[in-house]
Amino acid sequence: MVKEKTFRNVIVNVVIAVLVSAAAITGIVLNGNAVSANESAPLYRGTSDTKVSLMINVYWGTEYIEPMLDVLRDKGVKTTFFVGGMWVAENESLLRKIYNDGHEIGNHGYYHKDHKKLSDERCREEIDITHKLVSKVIGVEMNLFAPPSGAYNSNTVSVAEKLGYRTIMWSLDTIDWRDKNTETIYVRATKKVAGGDLILMHPTVNTLEALPRIIDTIKEKGLTVAPVTEVLDNL
């Protein structure tokens, strides 16, 4: 019995090793999104030990953006706003205000589509049309793409890369769009925060209420809030 049990354990371990090797060869899965091993993968955090970024994804919540800008200005920090093309088309002056305040602008697609379900051509259109619109409004050539709802596959990443974009995810999620609780948003943004983190948030009333404390706590931990690019590349 002992010999049989040992033999079975050996076989199980061999099978596991084979499966792991096969997964490494054929591809990897990040948060349920498949990416081929020979493709570039999305970036979930940066290389900086001292900086973090607040990723503010914008399709709605327009009424909270200017108050959020006031907080960011008062706290002396710059960060990154990922804007949807549909939103930009209706809020050009506010996009200019965000940019003129010194914040980085990223691409969030045009119609907030699930990019896992889009053809390569539709994915390209979502990114490219938004790129051209933002370029027309503020003269910026964006190079960071945050897929709506974090939905992507290997084709999404490949299409974005061909358009000169890095695909950006997040390491900390406030889930502020769902859980409308100021304290919960604050805790999710700060409890485990460390250098290199990308903190996802949206313009909501509760995020606005939590924002001053979030920034203060990040600073108290010896960290700096900075645009995504600075966090990614340790600038």
mmCIF file of N, CA, C and O in Angstrom, residues 86-145:
data_model
loop_
_atom_site.group_PDB
_atom_site.id
_atom_site.type_symbol
_atom_site.label_atom_id
_atom_site.label_comp_id
_atom_site.label_asym_id
_atom_site.label_seq_id
_atom_site.Cartn_x
_atom_site.Cartn_y
_atom_site.Cartn_z
ATOM 1 N N MET A 86 -16.176 58.908 -26.269
ATOM 2 C CA MET A 86 -17.540 59.423 -26.250
ATOM 3 C C MET A 86 -17.665 60.566 -25.240
ATOM 4 O O MET A 86 -18.342 61.570 -25.487
ATOM 5 N N TRP A 87 -16.990 60.425 -24.100
ATOM 6 C CA TRP A 87 -17.004 61.479 -23.075
ATOM 7 C C TRP A 87 -16.265 62.714 -23.577
ATOM 8 O O TRP A 87 -16.745 63.840 -23.416
ATOM 9 N N VAL A 88 -15.119 62.502 -24.205
ATOM 10 C CA VAL A 88 -14.330 63.627 -24.724
ATOM 11 C C VAL A 88 -15.136 64.435 -25.733
ATOM 12 O O VAL A 88 -15.110 65.679 -25.729
ATOM 13 N N ALA A 89 -15.873 63.750 -26.600
ATOM 14 C CA ALA A 89 -16.653 64.425 -27.632
ATOM 15 C C ALA A 89 -17.649 65.405 -27.041
ATOM 16 O O ALA A 89 -18.011 66.407 -27.677
ATOM 17 N N GLU A 90 -18.096 65.149 -25.804
ATOM 18 C CA GLU A 90 -19.091 66.005 -25.158
ATOM 19 C C GLU A 90 -18.493 66.932 -24.103
ATOM 20 O O GLU A 90 -19.201 67.781 -23.550
ATOM 21 N N ASN A 91 -17.198 66.774 -23.825
ATOM 22 C CA ASN A 91 -16.582 67.530 -22.728
ATOM 23 C C ASN A 91 -15.176 68.016 -23.079
ATOM 24 O O ASN A 91 -14.237 67.871 -22.294
ATOM 25 N N GLU A 92 -15.037 68.588 -24.245
ATOM 26 C CA GLU A 92 -13.711 69.024 -24.704
ATOM 27 C C GLU A 92 -13.091 70.049 -23.762
ATOM 28 O O GLU A 92 -11.892 69.982 -23.466
ATOM 29 N N SER A 93 -13.870 70.996 -23.293
ATOM 30 C CA SER A 93 -13.316 72.031 -22.420
ATOM 31 C C SER A 93 -12.817 71.449 -21.102
ATOM 32 O O SER A 93 -11.796 71.892 -20.553
ATOM 33 N N LEU A 94 -13.521 70.442 -20.594
ATOM 34 C CA LEU A 94 -13.094 69.821 -19.332
ATOM 35 C C LEU A 94 -11.837 68.982 -19.543
ATOM 36 O O LEU A 94 -10.965 68.938 -18.664
ATOM 37 N N LEU A 95 -11.722 68.340 -20.699
ATOM 38 C CA LEU A 95 -10.481 67.626 -21.004
ATOM 39 C C LEU A 95 -9.314 68.602 -21.030
ATOM 40 O O LEU A 95 -8.235 68.312 -20.490
ATOM 41 N N ARG A 96 -9.513 69.746 -21.625
ATOM 42 C CA ARG A 96 -8.446 70.772 -21.654
ATOM 43 C C ARG A 96 -8.072 71.186 -20.235
ATOM 44 O O ARG A 96 -6.895 71.390 -19.923
ATOM 45 N N LYS A 97 -9.063 71.313 -19.382
ATOM 46 C CA LYS A 97 -8.801 71.723 -17.998
ATOM 47 C C LYS A 97 -7.978 70.662 -17.276
ATOM 48 O O LYS A 97 -7.036 70.990 -16.537
ATOM 49 N N ILE A 98 -8.327 69.392 -17.468
ATOM 50 C CA ILE A 98 -7.554 68.304 -16.851
ATOM 51 C C ILE A 98 -6.107 68.367 -17.327
ATOM 52 O O ILE A 98 -5.165 68.303 -16.527
ATOM 53 N N TYR A 99 -5.942 68.496 -18.624
ATOM 54 C CA TYR A 99 -4.589 68.512 -19.209
ATOM 55 C C TYR A 99 -3.817 69.752 -18.780
ATOM 56 O O TYR A 99 -2.632 69.665 -18.426
ATOM 57 N N ASN A 100 -4.466 70.902 -18.776
ATOM 58 C CA ASN A 100 -3.788 72.142 -18.399
ATOM 59 C C ASN A 100 -3.396 72.161 -16.932
ATOM 60 O O ASN A 100 -2.497 72.913 -16.530
ATOM 61 N N ASP A 101 -4.035 71.320 -16.126
ATOM 62 C CA ASP A 101 -3.641 71.191 -14.722
ATOM 63 C C ASP A 101 -2.411 70.302 -14.558
ATOM 64 O O ASP A 101 -1.936 70.098 -13.434
ATOM 65 N N GLY A 102 -1.919 69.759 -15.664
ATOM 66 C CA GLY A 102 -0.680 68.985 -15.624
ATOM 67 C C GLY A 102 -0.847 67.492 -15.477
ATOM 68 O O GLY A 102 0.126 66.772 -15.226
ATOM 69 N N HIS A 103 -2.065 66.989 -15.654
ATOM 70 C CA HIS A 103 -2.303 65.557 -15.513
ATOM 71 C C HIS A 103 -2.074 64.821 -16.834
ATOM 72 O O HIS A 103 -2.285 65.370 -17.917
ATOM 73 N N GLU A 104 -1.646 63.584 -16.710
ATOM 74 C CA GLU A 104 -1.428 62.739 -17.876
ATOM 75 C C GLU A 104 -2.781 62.253 -18.396
ATOM 76 O O GLU A 104 -3.690 61.980 -17.620
ATOM 77 N N ILE A 105 -2.882 62.113 -19.723
ATOM 78 C CA ILE A 105 -4.118 61.659 -20.344
ATOM 79 C C ILE A 105 -3.887 60.302 -21.001
ATOM 80 O O ILE A 105 -2.955 60.126 -21.798
ATOM 81 N N GLY A 106 -4.747 59.325 -20.660
ATOM 82 C CA GLY A 106 -4.673 57.999 -21.251
ATOM 83 C C GLY A 106 -5.946 57.671 -22.009
ATOM 84 O O GLY A 106 -6.974 58.344 -21.868
ATOM 85 N N ASN A 107 -5.891 56.626 -22.804
ATOM 86 C CA ASN A 107 -6.981 56.207 -23.690
ATOM 87 C C ASN A 107 -7.826 55.130 -23.004
ATOM 88 O O ASN A 107 -7.292 54.138 -22.513
ATOM 89 N N HIS A 108 -9.144 55.322 -23.020
ATOM 90 C CA HIS A 108 -10.060 54.359 -22.394
ATOM 91 C C HIS A 108 -11.079 53.825 -23.406
ATOM 92 O O HIS A 108 -12.160 53.371 -23.028
ATOM 93 N N GLY A 109 -10.696 53.892 -24.710
ATOM 94 C CA GLY A 109 -11.616 53.435 -25.749
ATOM 95 C C GLY A 109 -12.724 54.438 -25.995
ATOM 96 O O GLY A 109 -12.845 55.438 -25.282
ATOM 97 N N TYR A 110 -13.543 54.200 -26.998
ATOM 98 C CA TYR A 110 -14.577 55.180 -27.344
ATOM 99 C C TYR A 110 -15.924 54.895 -26.685
ATOM 100 O O TYR A 110 -16.489 55.751 -26.022
ATOM 101 N N TYR A 111 -16.448 53.688 -26.838
ATOM 102 C CA TYR A 111 -17.807 53.393 -26.385
ATOM 103 C C TYR A 111 -17.880 52.519 -25.130
ATOM 104 O O TYR A 111 -18.938 51.989 -24.807
ATOM 105 N N HIS A 112 -16.762 52.337 -24.416
ATOM 106 C CA HIS A 112 -16.729 51.482 -23.223
ATOM 107 C C HIS A 112 -17.182 50.061 -23.563
ATOM 108 O O HIS A 112 -18.046 49.471 -22.900
ATOM 109 N N LYS A 113 -16.585 49.476 -24.584
ATOM 110 C CA LYS A 113 -16.909 48.130 -25.041
ATOM 111 C C LYS A 113 -16.077 47.081 -24.313
ATOM 112 O O LYS A 113 -15.011 47.375 -23.768
ATOM 113 N N ASP A 114 -16.563 45.855 -24.327
ATOM 114 C CA ASP A 114 -15.822 44.707 -23.808
ATOM 115 C C ASP A 114 -14.835 44.273 -24.880
ATOM 116 O O ASP A 114 -15.208 43.639 -25.868
ATOM 117 N N HIS A 115 -13.567 44.606 -24.699
ATOM 118 C CA HIS A 115 -12.572 44.357 -25.744
ATOM 119 C C HIS A 115 -12.250 42.871 -25.925
ATOM 120 O O HIS A 115 -11.668 42.493 -26.930
ATOM 121 N N LYS A 116 -12.623 42.043 -24.974
ATOM 122 C CA LYS A 116 -12.459 40.596 -25.161
ATOM 123 C C LYS A 116 -13.367 40.085 -26.271
ATOM 124 O O LYS A 116 -13.100 39.053 -26.887
ATOM 125 N N LYS A 117 -14.465 40.802 -26.525
ATOM 126 C CA LYS A 117 -15.455 40.353 -27.490
ATOM 127 C C LYS A 117 -15.361 41.082 -28.827
ATOM 128 O O LYS A 117 -16.139 40.796 -29.736
ATOM 129 N N LEU A 118 -14.436 42.025 -28.949
ATOM 130 C CA LEU A 118 -14.336 42.811 -30.174
ATOM 131 C C LEU A 118 -13.407 42.159 -31.191
ATOM 132 O O LEU A 118 -12.420 41.518 -30.829
ATOM 133 N N SER A 119 -13.712 42.346 -32.463
ATOM 134 C CA SER A 119 -12.777 41.950 -33.509
ATOM 135 C C SER A 119 -11.559 42.855 -33.445
ATOM 136 O O SER A 119 -11.598 43.938 -32.836
ATOM 137 N N ASP A 120 -10.481 42.446 -34.080
ATOM 138 C CA ASP A 120 -9.278 43.280 -34.102
ATOM 139 C C ASP A 120 -9.578 44.652 -34.685
ATOM 140 O O ASP A 120 -9.090 45.674 -34.195
ATOM 141 N N GLU A 121 -10.393 44.675 -35.727
ATOM 142 C CA GLU A 121 -10.699 45.938 -36.392
ATOM 143 C C GLU A 121 -11.498 46.868 -35.483
ATOM 144 O O GLU A 121 -11.219 48.064 -35.389
ATOM 145 N N ARG A 122 -12.500 46.312 -34.769
ATOM 146 C CA ARG A 122 -13.289 47.146 -33.861
ATOM 147 C C ARG A 122 -12.456 47.616 -32.686
ATOM 148 O O ARG A 122 -12.595 48.760 -32.239
ATOM 149 N N CYS A 123 -11.588 46.769 -32.202
ATOM 150 C CA CYS A 123 -10.684 47.163 -31.121
ATOM 151 C C CYS A 123 -9.802 48.317 -31.578
ATOM 152 O O CYS A 123 -9.631 49.313 -30.872
ATOM 153 N N ARG A 124 -9.268 48.185 -32.782
ATOM 154 C CA ARG A 124 -8.407 49.235 -33.336
ATOM 155 C C ARG A 124 -9.174 50.542 -33.451
ATOM 156 O O ARG A 124 -8.663 51.619 -33.101
ATOM 157 N N GLU A 125 -10.408 50.473 -33.922
ATOM 158 C CA GLU A 125 -11.222 51.679 -34.083
ATOM 159 C C GLU A 125 -11.474 52.360 -32.736
ATOM 160 O O GLU A 125 -11.385 53.595 -32.628
ATOM 161 N N GLU A 126 -11.811 51.561 -31.719
ATOM 162 C CA GLU A 126 -12.082 52.115 -30.395
ATOM 163 C C GLU A 126 -10.893 52.922 -29.872
ATOM 164 O O GLU A 126 -11.058 54.008 -29.306
ATOM 165 N N ILE A 127 -9.705 52.378 -30.057
ATOM 166 C CA ILE A 127 -8.493 53.043 -29.565
ATOM 167 C C ILE A 127 -8.093 54.197 -30.466
ATOM 168 O O ILE A 127 -7.813 55.311 -30.001
ATOM 169 N N ASP A 128 -8.095 53.951 -31.774
ATOM 170 C CA ASP A 128 -7.566 54.934 -32.720
ATOM 171 C C ASP A 128 -8.444 56.176 -32.830
ATOM 172 O O ASP A 128 -7.933 57.304 -32.899
ATOM 173 N N ILE A 129 -9.769 55.993 -32.865
ATOM 174 C CA ILE A 129 -10.656 57.151 -32.975
ATOM 175 C C ILE A 129 -10.518 58.042 -31.736
ATOM 176 O O ILE A 129 -10.486 59.274 -31.827
ATOM 177 N N THR A 130 -10.439 57.405 -30.562
ATOM 178 C CA THR A 130 -10.250 58.176 -29.331
ATOM 179 C C THR A 130 -8.905 58.898 -29.347
ATOM 180 O O THR A 130 -8.806 60.064 -28.941
ATOM 181 N N HIS A 131 -7.884 58.210 -29.836
ATOM 182 C CA HIS A 131 -6.548 58.817 -29.939
ATOM 183 C C HIS A 131 -6.595 60.081 -30.788
ATOM 184 O O HIS A 131 -6.073 61.136 -30.393
ATOM 185 N N LYS A 132 -7.214 59.976 -31.948
ATOM 186 C CA LYS A 132 -7.263 61.119 -32.874
ATOM 187 C C LYS A 132 -8.097 62.258 -32.309
ATOM 188 O O LYS A 132 -7.760 63.436 -32.497
ATOM 189 N N LEU A 133 -9.167 61.927 -31.607
ATOM 190 C CA LEU A 133 -10.005 62.964 -31.017
ATOM 191 C C LEU A 133 -9.256 63.729 -29.940
ATOM 192 O O LEU A 133 -9.270 64.968 -29.911
ATOM 193 N N VAL A 134 -8.595 63.006 -29.040
ATOM 194 C CA VAL A 134 -7.830 63.662 -27.977
ATOM 195 C C VAL A 134 -6.693 64.491 -28.561
ATOM 196 O O VAL A 134 -6.423 65.614 -28.123
ATOM 197 N N SER A 135 -6.042 63.957 -29.577
ATOM 198 C CA SER A 135 -4.955 64.682 -30.232
ATOM 199 C C SER A 135 -5.461 65.993 -30.835
ATOM 200 O O SER A 135 -4.788 67.033 -30.762
ATOM 201 N N LYS A 136 -6.643 65.945 -31.407
ATOM 202 C CA LYS A 136 -7.234 67.143 -32.006
ATOM 203 C C LYS A 136 -7.574 68.186 -30.947
ATOM 204 O O LYS A 136 -7.374 69.390 -31.148
ATOM 205 N N VAL A 137 -8.063 67.730 -29.798
ATOM 206 C CA VAL A 137 -8.524 68.655 -28.761
ATOM 207 C C VAL A 137 -7.367 69.276 -27.996
ATOM 208 O O VAL A 137 -7.351 70.496 -27.746
ATOM 209 N N ILE A 138 -6.381 68.457 -27.594
ATOM 210 C CA ILE A 138 -5.304 68.993 -26.743
ATOM 211 C C ILE A 138 -3.904 68.777 -27.327
ATOM 212 O O ILE A 138 -2.905 69.134 -26.693
ATOM 213 N N GLY A 139 -3.816 68.161 -28.506
ATOM 214 C CA GLY A 139 -2.509 67.993 -29.150
ATOM 215 C C GLY A 139 -1.622 66.961 -28.496
ATOM 216 O O GLY A 139 -0.397 67.012 -28.655
ATOM 217 N N VAL A 140 -2.225 65.996 -27.787
ATOM 218 C CA VAL A 140 -1.450 64.962 -27.099
ATOM 219 C C VAL A 140 -1.536 63.646 -27.855
ATOM 220 O O VAL A 140 -2.618 63.236 -28.281
ATOM 221 N N GLU A 141 -0.400 62.970 -28.018
ATOM 222 C CA GLU A 141 -0.357 61.648 -28.625
ATOM 223 C C GLU A 141 -0.286 60.623 -27.479
ATOM 224 O O GLU A 141 0.783 60.332 -26.957
ATOM 225 N N MET A 142 -1.433 60.109 -27.090
ATOM 226 C CA MET A 142 -1.484 59.193 -25.946
ATOM 227 C C MET A 142 -0.780 57.874 -26.263
ATOM 228 O O MET A 142 -0.683 57.470 -27.422
ATOM 229 N N ASN A 143 -0.287 57.200 -25.212
ATOM 230 C CA ASN A 143 0.359 55.890 -25.409
ATOM 231 C C ASN A 143 0.046 54.882 -24.302
ATOM 232 O O ASN A 143 0.692 53.852 -24.197
ATOM 233 N N LEU A 144 -0.965 55.185 -23.477
ATOM 234 C CA LEU A 144 -1.413 54.260 -22.434
ATOM 235 C C LEU A 144 -2.877 53.936 -22.679
ATOM 236 O O LEU A 144 -3.706 54.846 -22.809
ATOM 237 N N PHE A 145 -3.206 52.655 -22.718
ATOM 238 C CA PHE A 145 -4.583 52.223 -22.958
ATOM 239 C C PHE A 145 -5.078 51.380 -21.798
ATOM 240 O O PHE A 145 -4.469 50.360 -21.446
#
